[in-house]
Coordinates of C-alpha atoms in Angstrom, one line a residue:
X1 CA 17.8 -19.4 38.8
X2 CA 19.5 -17.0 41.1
X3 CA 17.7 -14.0 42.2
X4 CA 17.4 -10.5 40.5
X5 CA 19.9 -11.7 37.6
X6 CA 18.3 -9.5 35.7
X7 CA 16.9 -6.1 35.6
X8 CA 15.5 -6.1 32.2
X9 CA 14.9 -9.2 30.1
X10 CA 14.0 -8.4 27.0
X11 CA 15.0 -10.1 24.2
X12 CA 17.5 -9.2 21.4
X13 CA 17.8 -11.5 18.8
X14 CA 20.8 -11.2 16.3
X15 CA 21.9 -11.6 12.4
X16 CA 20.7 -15.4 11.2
X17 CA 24.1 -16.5 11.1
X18 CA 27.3 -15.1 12.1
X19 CA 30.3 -16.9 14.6
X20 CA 27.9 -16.5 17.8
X21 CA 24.7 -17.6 16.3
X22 CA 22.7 -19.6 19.2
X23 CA 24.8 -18.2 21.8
X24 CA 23.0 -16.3 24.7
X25 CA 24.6 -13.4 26.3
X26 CA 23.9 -11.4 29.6
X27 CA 25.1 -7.4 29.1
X28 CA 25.7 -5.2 31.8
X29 CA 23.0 -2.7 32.4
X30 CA 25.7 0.2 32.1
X31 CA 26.0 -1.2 28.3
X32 CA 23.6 1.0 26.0
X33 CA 20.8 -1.5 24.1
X34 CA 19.1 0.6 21.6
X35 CA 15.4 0.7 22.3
X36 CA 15.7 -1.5 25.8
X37 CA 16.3 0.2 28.9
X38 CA 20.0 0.7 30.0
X39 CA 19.5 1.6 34.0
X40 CA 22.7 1.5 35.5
X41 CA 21.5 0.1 38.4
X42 CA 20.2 3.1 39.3
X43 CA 16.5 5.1 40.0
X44 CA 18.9 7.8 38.6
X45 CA 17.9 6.1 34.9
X46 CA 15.4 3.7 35.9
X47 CA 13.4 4.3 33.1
X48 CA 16.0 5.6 30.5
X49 CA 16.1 4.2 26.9
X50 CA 18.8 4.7 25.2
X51 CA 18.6 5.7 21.3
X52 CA 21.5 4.0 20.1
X53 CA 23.3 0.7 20.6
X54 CA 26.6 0.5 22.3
X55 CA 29.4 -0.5 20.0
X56 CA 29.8 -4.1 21.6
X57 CA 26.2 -4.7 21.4
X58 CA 26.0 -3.8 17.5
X59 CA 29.1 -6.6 16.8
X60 CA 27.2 -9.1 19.2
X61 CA 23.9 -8.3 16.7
X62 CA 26.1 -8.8 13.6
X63 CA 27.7 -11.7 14.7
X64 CA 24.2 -13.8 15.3
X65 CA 24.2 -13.7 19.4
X66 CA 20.9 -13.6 21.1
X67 CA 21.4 -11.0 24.0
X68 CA 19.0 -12.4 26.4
X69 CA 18.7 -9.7 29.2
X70 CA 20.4 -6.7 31.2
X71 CA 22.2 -7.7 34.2
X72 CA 22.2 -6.3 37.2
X73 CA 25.1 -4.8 39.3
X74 CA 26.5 -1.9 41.6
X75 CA 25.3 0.9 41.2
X76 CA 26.7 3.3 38.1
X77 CA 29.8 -0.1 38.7
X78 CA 30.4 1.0 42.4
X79 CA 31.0 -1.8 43.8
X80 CA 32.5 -4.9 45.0
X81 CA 29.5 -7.0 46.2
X82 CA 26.3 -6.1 43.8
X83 CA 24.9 -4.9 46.5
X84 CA 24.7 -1.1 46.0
X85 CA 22.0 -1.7 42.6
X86 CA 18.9 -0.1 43.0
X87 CA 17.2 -3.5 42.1
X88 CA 18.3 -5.3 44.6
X89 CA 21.3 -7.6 45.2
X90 CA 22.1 -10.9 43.2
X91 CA 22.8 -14.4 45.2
X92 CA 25.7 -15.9 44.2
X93 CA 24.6 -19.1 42.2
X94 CA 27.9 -20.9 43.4
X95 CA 27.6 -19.7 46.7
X96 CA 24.4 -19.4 47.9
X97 CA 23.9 -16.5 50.5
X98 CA 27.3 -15.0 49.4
X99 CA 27.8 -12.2 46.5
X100 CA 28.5 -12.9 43.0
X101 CA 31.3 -10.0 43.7
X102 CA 30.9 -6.4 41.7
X103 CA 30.2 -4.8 39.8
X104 CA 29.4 -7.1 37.1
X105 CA 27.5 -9.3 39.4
X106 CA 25.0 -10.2 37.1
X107 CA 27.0 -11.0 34.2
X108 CA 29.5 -13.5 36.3
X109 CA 26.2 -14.9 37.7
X110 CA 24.1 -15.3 34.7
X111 CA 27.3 -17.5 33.1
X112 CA 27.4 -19.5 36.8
X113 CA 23.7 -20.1 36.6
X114 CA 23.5 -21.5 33.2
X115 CA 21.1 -18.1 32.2
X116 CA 23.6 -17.1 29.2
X117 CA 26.7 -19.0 27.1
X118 CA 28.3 -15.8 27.8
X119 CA 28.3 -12.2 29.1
X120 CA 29.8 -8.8 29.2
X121 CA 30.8 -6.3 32.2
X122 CA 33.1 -3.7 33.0
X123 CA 36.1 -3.5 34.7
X124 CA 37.1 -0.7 36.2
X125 CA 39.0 -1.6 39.1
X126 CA 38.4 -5.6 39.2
X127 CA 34.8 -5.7 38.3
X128 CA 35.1 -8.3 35.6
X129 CA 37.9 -10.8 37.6
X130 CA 36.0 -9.9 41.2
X131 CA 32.6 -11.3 40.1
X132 CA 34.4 -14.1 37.7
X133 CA 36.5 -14.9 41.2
X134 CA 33.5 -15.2 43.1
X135 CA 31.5 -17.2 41.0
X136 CA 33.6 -19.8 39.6
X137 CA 33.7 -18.5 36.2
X138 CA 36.7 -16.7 33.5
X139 CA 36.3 -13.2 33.2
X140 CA 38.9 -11.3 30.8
X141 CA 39.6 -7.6 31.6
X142 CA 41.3 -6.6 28.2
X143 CA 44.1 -4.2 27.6
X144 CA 42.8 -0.5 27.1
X145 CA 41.8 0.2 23.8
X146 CA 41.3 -2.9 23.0
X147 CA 37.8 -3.1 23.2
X148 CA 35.5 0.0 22.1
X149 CA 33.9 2.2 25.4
X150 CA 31.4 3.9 22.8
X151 CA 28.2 3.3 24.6
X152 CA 29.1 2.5 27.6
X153 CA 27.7 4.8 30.2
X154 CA 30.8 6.5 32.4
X155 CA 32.4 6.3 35.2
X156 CA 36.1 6.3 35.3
X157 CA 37.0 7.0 31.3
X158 CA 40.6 6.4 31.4
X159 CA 40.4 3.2 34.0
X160 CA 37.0 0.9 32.3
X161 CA 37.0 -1.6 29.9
X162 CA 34.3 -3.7 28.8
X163 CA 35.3 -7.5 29.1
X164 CA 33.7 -11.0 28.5
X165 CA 32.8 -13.7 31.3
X166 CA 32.5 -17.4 29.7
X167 CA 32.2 -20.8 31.9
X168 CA 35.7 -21.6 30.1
X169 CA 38.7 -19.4 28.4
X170 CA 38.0 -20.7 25.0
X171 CA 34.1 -19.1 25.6
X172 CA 35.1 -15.6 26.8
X173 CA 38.1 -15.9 24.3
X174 CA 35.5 -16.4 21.3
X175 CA 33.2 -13.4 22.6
X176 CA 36.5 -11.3 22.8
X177 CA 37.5 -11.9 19.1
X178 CA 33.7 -10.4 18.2
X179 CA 34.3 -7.4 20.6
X180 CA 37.4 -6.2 20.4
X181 CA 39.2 -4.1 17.6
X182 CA 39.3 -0.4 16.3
X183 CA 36.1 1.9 16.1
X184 CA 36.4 5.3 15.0
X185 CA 33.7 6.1 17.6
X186 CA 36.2 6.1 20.5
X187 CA 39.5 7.5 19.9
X188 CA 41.3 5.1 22.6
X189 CA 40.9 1.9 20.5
X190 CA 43.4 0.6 18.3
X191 CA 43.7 -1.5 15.5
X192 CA 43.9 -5.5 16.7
X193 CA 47.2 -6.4 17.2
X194 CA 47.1 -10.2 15.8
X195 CA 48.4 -12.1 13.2
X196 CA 46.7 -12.7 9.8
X197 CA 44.5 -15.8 10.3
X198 CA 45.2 -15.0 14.6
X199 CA 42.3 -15.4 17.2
X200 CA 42.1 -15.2 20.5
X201 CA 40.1 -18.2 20.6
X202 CA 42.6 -20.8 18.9
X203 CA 45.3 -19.5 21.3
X204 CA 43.5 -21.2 23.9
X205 CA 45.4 -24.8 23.7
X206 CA 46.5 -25.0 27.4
X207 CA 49.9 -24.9 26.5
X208 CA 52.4 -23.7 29.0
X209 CA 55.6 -25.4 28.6
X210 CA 58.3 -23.0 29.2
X211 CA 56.1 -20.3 30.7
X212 CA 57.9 -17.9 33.4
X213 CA 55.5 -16.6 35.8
X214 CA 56.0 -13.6 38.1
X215 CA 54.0 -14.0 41.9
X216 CA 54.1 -10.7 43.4
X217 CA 54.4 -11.4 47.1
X218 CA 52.7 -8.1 48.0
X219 CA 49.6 -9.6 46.4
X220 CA 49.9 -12.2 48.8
X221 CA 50.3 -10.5 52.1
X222 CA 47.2 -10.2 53.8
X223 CA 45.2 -12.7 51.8
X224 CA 42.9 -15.1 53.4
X225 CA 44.8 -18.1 54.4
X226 CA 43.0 -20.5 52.1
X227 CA 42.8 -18.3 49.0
X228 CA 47.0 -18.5 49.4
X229 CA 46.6 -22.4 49.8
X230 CA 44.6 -22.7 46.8
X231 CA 46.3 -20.0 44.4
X232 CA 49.6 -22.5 45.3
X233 CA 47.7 -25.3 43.9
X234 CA 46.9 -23.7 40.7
X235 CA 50.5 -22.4 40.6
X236 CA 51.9 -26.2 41.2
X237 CA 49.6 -27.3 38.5
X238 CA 50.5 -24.9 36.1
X239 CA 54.2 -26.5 37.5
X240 CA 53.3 -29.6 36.5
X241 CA 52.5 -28.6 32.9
X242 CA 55.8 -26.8 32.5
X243 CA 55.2 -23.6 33.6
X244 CA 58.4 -22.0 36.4
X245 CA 57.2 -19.6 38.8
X246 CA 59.5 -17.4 40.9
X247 CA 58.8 -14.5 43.1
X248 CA 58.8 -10.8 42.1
X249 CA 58.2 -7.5 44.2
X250 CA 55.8 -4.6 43.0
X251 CA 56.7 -1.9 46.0
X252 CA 54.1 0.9 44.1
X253 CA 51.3 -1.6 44.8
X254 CA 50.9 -0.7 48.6
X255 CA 49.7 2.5 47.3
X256 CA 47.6 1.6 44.2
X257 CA 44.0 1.3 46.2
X258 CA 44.8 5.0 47.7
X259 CA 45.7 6.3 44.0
X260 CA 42.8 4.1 42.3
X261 CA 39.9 5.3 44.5
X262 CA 41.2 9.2 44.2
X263 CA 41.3 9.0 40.7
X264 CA 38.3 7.0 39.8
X265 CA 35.8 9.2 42.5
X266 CA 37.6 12.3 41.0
X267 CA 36.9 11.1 37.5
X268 CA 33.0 9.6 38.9
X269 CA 31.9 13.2 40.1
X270 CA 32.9 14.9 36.6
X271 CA 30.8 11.8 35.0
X272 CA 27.6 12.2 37.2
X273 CA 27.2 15.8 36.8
X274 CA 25.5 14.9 33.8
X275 CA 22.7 14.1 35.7
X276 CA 20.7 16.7 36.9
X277 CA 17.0 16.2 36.2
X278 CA 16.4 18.1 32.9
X279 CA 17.6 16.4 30.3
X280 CA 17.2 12.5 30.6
X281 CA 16.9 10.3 33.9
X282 CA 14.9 10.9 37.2
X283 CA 14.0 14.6 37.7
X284 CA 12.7 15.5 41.2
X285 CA 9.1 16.8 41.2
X286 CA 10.5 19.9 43.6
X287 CA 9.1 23.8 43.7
X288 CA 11.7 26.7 43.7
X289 CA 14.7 27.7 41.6
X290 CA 16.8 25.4 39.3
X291 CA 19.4 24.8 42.3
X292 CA 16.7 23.0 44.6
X293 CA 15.5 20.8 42.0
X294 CA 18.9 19.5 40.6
X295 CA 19.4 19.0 44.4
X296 CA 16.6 17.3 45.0
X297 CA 16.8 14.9 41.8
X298 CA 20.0 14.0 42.5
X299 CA 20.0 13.5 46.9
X300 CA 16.6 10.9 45.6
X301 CA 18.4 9.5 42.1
X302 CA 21.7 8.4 43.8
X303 CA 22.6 5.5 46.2
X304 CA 24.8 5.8 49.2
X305 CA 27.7 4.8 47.5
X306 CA 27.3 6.9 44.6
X307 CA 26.9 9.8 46.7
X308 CA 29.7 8.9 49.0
X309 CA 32.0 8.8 45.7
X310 CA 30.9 12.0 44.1
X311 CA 31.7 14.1 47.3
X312 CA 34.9 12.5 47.9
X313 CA 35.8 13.1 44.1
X314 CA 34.3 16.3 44.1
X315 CA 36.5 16.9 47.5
X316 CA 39.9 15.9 45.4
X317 CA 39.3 18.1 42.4
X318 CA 38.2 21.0 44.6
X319 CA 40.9 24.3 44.2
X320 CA 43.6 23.9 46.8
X321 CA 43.3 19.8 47.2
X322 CA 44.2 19.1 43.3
X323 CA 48.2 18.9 43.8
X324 CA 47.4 17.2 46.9
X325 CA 45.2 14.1 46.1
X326 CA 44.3 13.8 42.1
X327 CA 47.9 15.4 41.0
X328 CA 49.8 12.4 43.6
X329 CA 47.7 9.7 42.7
X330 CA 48.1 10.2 39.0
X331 CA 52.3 10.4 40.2
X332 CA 51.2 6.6 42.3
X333 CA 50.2 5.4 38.9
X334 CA 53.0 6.1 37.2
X335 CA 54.7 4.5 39.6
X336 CA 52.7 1.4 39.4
X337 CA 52.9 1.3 35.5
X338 CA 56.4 1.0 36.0
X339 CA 57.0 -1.2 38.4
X340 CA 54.6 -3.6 36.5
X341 CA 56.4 -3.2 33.3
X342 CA 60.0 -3.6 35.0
X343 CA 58.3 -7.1 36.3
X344 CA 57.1 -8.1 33.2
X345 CA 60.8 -7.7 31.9
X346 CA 61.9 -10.8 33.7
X347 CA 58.6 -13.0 33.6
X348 CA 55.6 -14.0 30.8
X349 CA 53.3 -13.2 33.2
X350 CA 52.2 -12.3 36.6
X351 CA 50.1 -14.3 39.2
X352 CA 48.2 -13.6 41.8
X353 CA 44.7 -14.4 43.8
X354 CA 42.2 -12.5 42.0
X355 CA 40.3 -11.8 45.3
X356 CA 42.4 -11.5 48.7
X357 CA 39.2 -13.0 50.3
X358 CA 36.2 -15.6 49.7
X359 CA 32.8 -14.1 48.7
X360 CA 31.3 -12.3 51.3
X361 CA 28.4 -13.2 52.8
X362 CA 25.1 -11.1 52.0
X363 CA 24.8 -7.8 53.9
X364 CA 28.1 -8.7 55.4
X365 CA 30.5 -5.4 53.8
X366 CA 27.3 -2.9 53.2
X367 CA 28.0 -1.2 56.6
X368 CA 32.0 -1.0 56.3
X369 CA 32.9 0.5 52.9
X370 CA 36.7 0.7 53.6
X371 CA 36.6 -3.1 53.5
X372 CA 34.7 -3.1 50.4
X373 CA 37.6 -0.7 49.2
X374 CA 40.3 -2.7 50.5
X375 CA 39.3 -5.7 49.2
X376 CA 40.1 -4.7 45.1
X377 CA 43.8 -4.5 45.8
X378 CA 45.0 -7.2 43.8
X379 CA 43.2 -6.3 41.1
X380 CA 43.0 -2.0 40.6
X381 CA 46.7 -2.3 40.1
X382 CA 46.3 -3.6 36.6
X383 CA 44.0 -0.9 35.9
X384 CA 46.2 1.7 36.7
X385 CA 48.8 0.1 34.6
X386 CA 46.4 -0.6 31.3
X387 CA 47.4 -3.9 31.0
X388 CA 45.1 -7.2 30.2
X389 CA 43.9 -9.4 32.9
X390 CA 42.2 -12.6 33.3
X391 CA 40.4 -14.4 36.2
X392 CA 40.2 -18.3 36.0
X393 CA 38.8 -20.8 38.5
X394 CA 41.9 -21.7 40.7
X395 CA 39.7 -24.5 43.3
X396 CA 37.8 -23.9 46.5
X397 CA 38.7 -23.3 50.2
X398 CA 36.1 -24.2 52.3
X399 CA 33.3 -25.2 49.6
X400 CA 33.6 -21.5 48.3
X401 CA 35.0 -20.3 44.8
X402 CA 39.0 -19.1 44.4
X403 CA 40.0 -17.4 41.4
X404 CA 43.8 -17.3 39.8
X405 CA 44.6 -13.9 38.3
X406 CA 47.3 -13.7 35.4
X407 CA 48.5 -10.2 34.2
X408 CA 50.4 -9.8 31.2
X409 CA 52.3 -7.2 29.1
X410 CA 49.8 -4.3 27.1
X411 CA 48.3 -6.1 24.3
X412 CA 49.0 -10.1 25.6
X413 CA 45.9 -11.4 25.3
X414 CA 46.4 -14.4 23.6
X415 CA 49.5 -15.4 26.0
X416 CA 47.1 -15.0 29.2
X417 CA 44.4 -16.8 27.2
X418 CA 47.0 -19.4 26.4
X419 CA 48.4 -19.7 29.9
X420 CA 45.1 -19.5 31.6
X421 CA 43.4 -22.6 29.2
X422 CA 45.7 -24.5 31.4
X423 CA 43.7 -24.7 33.7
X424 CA 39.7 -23.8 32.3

């Protein structure tokens, strides 16, 4: 078993029967578990309990799943290594010594390990496809609003999604059909857009005969030269099944890690401010005024990273800087919406690497954040254009884990699950 999988392992068994009955599933610690602590990865709410179950977790009770634990990951999800968690990091079960990749480290490692069927993350800006990448697992970040946010503790509201890992499509696809759909607890969810009799599971038959897939070349520039190699294997595969490939450009992208981190710090420090001490979470033991104490609580509650992110968001929001920073980066997504959409015109879906890099080793990013930044550029662009994404494993370079990223059109689920079966 790899270490520190887990923050909390409590058990929490399900209906009798249902469609997952007698399957184990790893949630992410940011995913509220009524009666079982929910920490975020954080002393911030290391001993918070939450009252209520998130939405998610009451479908995975109905439908007869065991939940087997809480995984770990990056602190409050910021991250793109596990290595920011109050708990300490996770080793990468298919790369030991490496990370299992953030911030749903211990949900794409708990899968790899054998520790759960299944498991759920969030993806905010990759944090479902990053750890699914480095671990040699699928890992589906859906469409927004496809899947219900009620209950999951925030940090970038109009960017996160909660998505499945599984060690093939068909798994993840099967946890998705339980998940996903309309709940009148979060107004961004809609209704699911399927067929009568559809799943998302049963459109995983590997088909791709006919399929026209977009590769972005500015999601190739830059990459390691062995995650490139590999991502053209998968490609010629998918080739040799009937798939066509040809090249398509996505200008906006050069910008979308610059527009990304604005808007989810700027959208992180509204979030956070939540927490200060009095009502639930870590309260400082501090003597003076209220301003001290809230001070206190939150300089000993919050990580570096955390920190880092609420200052620069705070910074972005701040009167005089709005129009600046926050105001252009929502213009940069825009932009990115529509350069994706004008893409997806011309081609089923888009392909990429879903990490530009190999894991990195333990320890190796903790000192250099702008690497840890810079490293999520193939993958915050589908977040800033609320489409569905999935990761699948694409081969190896140098005995370490390569994952194929496929994008398609709002609402395509079942053709990336269909394409990406193809090849897990």
């Amino acid at each position: 078993m790899s270490e520190n999988i887990y923050i909390t392992e409590e058990r929490i068994e399900g209906a009798d029967d249902g469609p997952l009955s007698g399957t184990t599933v790893a949630v992410k610690d940011n995913i509220s578990t009524e009666g079982v602590r929910t920490t975020c990865g954080s002393k911030m709410l290391e001993e918070y309990v939450p009252p209520y179950d998130a939405t998610v977790v009451s479908r995975l009770k109905e439908a007869g799943a065991t939940i087997v634990g809480k995984a770990n990951m990056d602190e409050f999800g910021m991250g793109t290594t596990n290595e920011t968690s109050h708990f300490g990091s996770v080793d990468n079960p298919a790369a030991p010594g490496r990370v299992p990749g953030g911030s749903s480290g211990g949900s794409a490692a708990a899968v790899a390990a054998g520790e759960a069927d299944v498991a759920l993350g969030s993806d905010t800006g990759g944090s479902v496809r990053c750890p699914a990448a480095f671990c040699g697992v699928v890992g589906i970040k859906p469409t927004y609003g496809l899947v219900s946010r009620y209950g999951l503790v925030a940090y970038a509201n109009s960017l996160e999604q909660i998505g499945p890992f599984g060690e093939t499509v068909e798994d993840a696809a099967q946890l998705l059909d339980v998940i996903a759909g309309d709940d009148e607890r979060d107004a961004t969810t809609r209704e699911l857009p399927l067929e009568e009799g559809e799943t998302y599971a049963d459109a995983a038959t590997g088909d791709v005969d006919g399929l026209q897939i977009g590769v972005p070349t500015e999601l190739l520039d830059g990459a390691d030269e062995g995650v490139v190699e590999t991502f053209w294997d998968a490609i010629a595969e998918l080739e040799d099944r009937g798939a066509e490939y040809h090249e398509v450009s996505l200008p906006s992208v050069e910008h979308a890690v610059e527009a990304y981190y604005v808007i989810a710090m700027s959208e992180a420090s509204s979030n956070l401010a939540r927490f200060d001490g009095v009502r639930y979470g870590h309260s400082a033991d501090a003597e003076g005024n209220w301003n001290e104490t809230f001070a206190r609580t939150r300089e000993e509650g919050f990580g570096d990273e955390v920190k880092r992110r609420i200052l620069l968001g705070t910074y972005a929001l701040s009167a005089g800087y709005h129009d600046k920073y926050y105001k252009k980066a929502q213009d940069a997504r825009a932009w990115v919406k529509r350069d994706f959409d004008e893409a997806l015109s011309d081609a089923d879906v888009l392909a990429s690497p879903t990490m530009p890099v190999p894991p990195f080793e333990l320890g190796e990013s903790l000192d250099d954040p702008l690497q840890m930044y810079l490293a999520d550029a193939n993958t915050v662009p589908v977040n800033l254009a609320d489409l569905p994404a999935i990761s699948v494993p694409a081969g190896e370079t140098d005995g370490l884990p390569v994952g194929l990223q496929l994008v398609g059109p709002a609402f395509g689920e079942r053709r990336l699950i269909r394409a990406a079966s193809a090849l897990a």
